[in-house]
mmCIF file of N, CA and C in Angstrom:
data_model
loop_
_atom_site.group_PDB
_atom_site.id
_atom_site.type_symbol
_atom_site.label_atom_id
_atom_site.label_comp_id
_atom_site.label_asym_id
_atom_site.label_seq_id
_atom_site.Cartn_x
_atom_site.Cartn_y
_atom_site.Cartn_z
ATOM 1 N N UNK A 12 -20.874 -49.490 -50.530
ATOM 2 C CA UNK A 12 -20.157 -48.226 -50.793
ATOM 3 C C UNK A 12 -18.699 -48.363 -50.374
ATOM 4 N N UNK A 13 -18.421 -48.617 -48.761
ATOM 5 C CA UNK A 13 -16.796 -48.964 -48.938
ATOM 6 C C UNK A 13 -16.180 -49.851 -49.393
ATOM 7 N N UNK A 14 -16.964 -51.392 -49.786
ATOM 8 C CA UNK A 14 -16.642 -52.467 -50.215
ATOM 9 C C UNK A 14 -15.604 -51.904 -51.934
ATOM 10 N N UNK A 15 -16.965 -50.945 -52.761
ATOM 11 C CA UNK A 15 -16.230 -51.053 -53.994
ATOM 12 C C UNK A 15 -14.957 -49.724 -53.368
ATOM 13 N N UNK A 16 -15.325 -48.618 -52.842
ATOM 14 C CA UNK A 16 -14.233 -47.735 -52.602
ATOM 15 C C UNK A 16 -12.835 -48.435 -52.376
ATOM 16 N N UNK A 17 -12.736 -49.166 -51.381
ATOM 17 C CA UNK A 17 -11.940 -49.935 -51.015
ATOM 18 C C UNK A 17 -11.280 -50.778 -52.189
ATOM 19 N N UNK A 18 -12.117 -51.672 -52.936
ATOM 20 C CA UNK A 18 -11.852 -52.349 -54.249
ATOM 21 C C UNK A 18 -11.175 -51.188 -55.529
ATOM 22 N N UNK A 19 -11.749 -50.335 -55.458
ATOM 23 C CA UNK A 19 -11.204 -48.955 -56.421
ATOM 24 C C UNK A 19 -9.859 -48.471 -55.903
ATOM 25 N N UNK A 20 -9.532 -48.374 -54.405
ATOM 26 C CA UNK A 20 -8.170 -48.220 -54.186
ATOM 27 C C UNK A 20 -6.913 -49.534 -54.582
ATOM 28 N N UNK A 21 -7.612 -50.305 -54.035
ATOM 29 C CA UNK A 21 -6.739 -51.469 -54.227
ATOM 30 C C UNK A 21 -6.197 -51.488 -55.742
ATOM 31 N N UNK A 22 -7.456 -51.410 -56.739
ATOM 32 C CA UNK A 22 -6.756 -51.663 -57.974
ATOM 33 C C UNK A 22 -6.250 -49.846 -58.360
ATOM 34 N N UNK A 23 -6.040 -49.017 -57.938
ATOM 35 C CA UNK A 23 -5.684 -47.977 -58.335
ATOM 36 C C UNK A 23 -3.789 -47.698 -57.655
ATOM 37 N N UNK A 24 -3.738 -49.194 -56.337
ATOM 38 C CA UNK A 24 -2.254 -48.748 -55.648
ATOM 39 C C UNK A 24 -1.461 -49.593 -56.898
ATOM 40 N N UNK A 25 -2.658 -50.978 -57.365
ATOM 41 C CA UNK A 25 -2.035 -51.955 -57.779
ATOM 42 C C UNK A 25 -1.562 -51.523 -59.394
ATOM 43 N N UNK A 26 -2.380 -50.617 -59.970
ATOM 44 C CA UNK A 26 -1.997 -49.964 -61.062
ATOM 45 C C UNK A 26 -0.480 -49.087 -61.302
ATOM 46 N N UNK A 27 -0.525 -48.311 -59.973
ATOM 47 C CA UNK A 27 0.455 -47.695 -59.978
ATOM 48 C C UNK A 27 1.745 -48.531 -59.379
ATOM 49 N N UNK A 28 1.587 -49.638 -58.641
ATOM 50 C CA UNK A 28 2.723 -50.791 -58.447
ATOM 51 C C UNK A 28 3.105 -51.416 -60.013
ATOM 52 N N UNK A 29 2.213 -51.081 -60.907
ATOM 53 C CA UNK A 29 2.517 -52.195 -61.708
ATOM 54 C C UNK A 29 3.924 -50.674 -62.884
ATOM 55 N N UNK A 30 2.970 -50.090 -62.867
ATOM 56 C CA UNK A 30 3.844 -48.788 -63.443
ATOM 57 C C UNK A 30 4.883 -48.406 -63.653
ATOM 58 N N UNK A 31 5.016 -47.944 -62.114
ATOM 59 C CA UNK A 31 6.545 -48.001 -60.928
ATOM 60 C C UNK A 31 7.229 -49.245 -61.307
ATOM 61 N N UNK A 32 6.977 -50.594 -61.260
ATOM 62 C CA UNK A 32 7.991 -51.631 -61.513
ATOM 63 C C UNK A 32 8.298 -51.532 -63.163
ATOM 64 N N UNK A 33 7.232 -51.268 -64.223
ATOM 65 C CA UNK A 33 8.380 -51.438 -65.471
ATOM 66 C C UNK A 33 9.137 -50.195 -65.631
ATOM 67 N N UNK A 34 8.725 -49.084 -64.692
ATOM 68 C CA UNK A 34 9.826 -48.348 -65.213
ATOM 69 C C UNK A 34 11.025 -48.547 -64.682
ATOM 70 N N UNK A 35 10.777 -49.106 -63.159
ATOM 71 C CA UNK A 35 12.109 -49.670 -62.438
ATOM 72 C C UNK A 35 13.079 -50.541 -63.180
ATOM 73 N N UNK A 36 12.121 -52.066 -64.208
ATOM 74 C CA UNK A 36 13.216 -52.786 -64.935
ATOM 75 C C UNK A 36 13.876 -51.972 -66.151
ATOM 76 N N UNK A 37 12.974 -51.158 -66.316
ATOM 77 C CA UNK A 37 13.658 -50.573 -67.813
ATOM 78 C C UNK A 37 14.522 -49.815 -67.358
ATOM 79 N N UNK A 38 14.571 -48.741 -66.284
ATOM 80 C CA UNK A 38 15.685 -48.021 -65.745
ATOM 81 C C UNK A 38 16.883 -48.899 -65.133
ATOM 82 N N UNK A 39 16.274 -50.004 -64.695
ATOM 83 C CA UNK A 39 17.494 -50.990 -63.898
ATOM 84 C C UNK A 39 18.221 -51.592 -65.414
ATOM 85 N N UNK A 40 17.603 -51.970 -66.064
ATOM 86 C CA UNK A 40 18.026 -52.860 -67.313
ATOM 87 C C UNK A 40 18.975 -51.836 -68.239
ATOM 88 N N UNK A 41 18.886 -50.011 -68.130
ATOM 89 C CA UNK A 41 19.461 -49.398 -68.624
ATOM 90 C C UNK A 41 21.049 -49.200 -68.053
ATOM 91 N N UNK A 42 20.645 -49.154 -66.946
ATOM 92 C CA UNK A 42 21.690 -49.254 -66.152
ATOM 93 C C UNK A 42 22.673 -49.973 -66.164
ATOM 94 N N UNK A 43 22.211 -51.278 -65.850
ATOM 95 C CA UNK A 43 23.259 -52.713 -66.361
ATOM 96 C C UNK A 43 23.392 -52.129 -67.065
ATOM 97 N N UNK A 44 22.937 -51.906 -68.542
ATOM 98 C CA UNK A 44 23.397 -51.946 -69.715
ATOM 99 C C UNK A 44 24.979 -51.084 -69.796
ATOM 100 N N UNK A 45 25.137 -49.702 -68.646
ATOM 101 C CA UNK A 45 25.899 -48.864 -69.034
ATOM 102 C C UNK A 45 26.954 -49.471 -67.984
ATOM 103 N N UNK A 46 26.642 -49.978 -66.852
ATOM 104 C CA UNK A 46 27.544 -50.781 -66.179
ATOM 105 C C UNK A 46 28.588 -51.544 -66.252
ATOM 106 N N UNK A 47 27.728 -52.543 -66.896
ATOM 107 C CA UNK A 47 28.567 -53.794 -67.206
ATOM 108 C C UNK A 47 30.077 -53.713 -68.314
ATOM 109 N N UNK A 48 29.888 -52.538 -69.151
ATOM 110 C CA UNK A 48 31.398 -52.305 -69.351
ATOM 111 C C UNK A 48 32.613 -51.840 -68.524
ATOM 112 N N UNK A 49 32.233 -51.038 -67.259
ATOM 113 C CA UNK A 49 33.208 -50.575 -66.333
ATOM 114 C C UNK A 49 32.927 -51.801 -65.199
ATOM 115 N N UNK A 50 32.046 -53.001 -65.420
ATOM 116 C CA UNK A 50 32.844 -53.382 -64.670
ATOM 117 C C UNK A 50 33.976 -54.935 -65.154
ATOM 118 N N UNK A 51 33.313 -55.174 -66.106
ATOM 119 C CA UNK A 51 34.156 -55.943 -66.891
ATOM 120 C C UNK A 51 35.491 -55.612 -66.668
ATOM 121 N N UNK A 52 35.382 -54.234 -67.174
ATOM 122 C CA UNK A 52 37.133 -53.603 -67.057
ATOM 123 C C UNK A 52 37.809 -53.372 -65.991
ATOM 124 N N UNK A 53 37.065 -53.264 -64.335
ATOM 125 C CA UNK A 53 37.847 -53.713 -63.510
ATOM 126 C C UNK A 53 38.436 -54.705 -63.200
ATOM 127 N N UNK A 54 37.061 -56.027 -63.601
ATOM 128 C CA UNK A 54 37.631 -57.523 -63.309
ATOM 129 C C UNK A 54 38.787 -57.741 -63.880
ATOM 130 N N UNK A 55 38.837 -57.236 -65.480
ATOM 131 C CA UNK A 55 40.074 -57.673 -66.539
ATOM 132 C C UNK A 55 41.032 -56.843 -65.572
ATOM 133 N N UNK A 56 41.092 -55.999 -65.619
ATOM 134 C CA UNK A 56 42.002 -55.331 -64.595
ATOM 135 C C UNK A 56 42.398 -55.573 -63.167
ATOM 136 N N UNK A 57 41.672 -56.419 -62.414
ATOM 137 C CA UNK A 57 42.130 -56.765 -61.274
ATOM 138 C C UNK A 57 42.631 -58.102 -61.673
ATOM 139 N N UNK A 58 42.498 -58.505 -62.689
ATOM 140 C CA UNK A 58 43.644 -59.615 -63.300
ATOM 141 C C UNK A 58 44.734 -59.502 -63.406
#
C-alpha cells in the first residue's frame, strides 16, 4: 500500500516537473526571442 502510494507520488511530482520545465523552455525561448534584439543594439551601441 505505501510502496505503490509512494510510487504514485513520485510519478505524479515527476509529471508535473516534466510540465513546469517545457513551459519554462518555451517561455525562456520566448523571451530570448524578444531579447536578443535590445541586446544586440546595446552591444552595436556600446561600439
Amino acid at each position: 500500500m505505501f510502496l505503490s502510494r509512494k510510487k504514485d507520488v513520485t510519478t505524479a511530482v515527476i509529471t508535473v516537473f516534466i510540465i513546469l520545465n517545457n513551459q519554462f523552455i518555451s517561455t525562456f525561448n520566448t523571451f530570448m526571442t524578444y531579447q536578443m534584439p535590445i541586446y544586440t543594439n546595446i552591444d552595436s551601441f556600446m561600439r
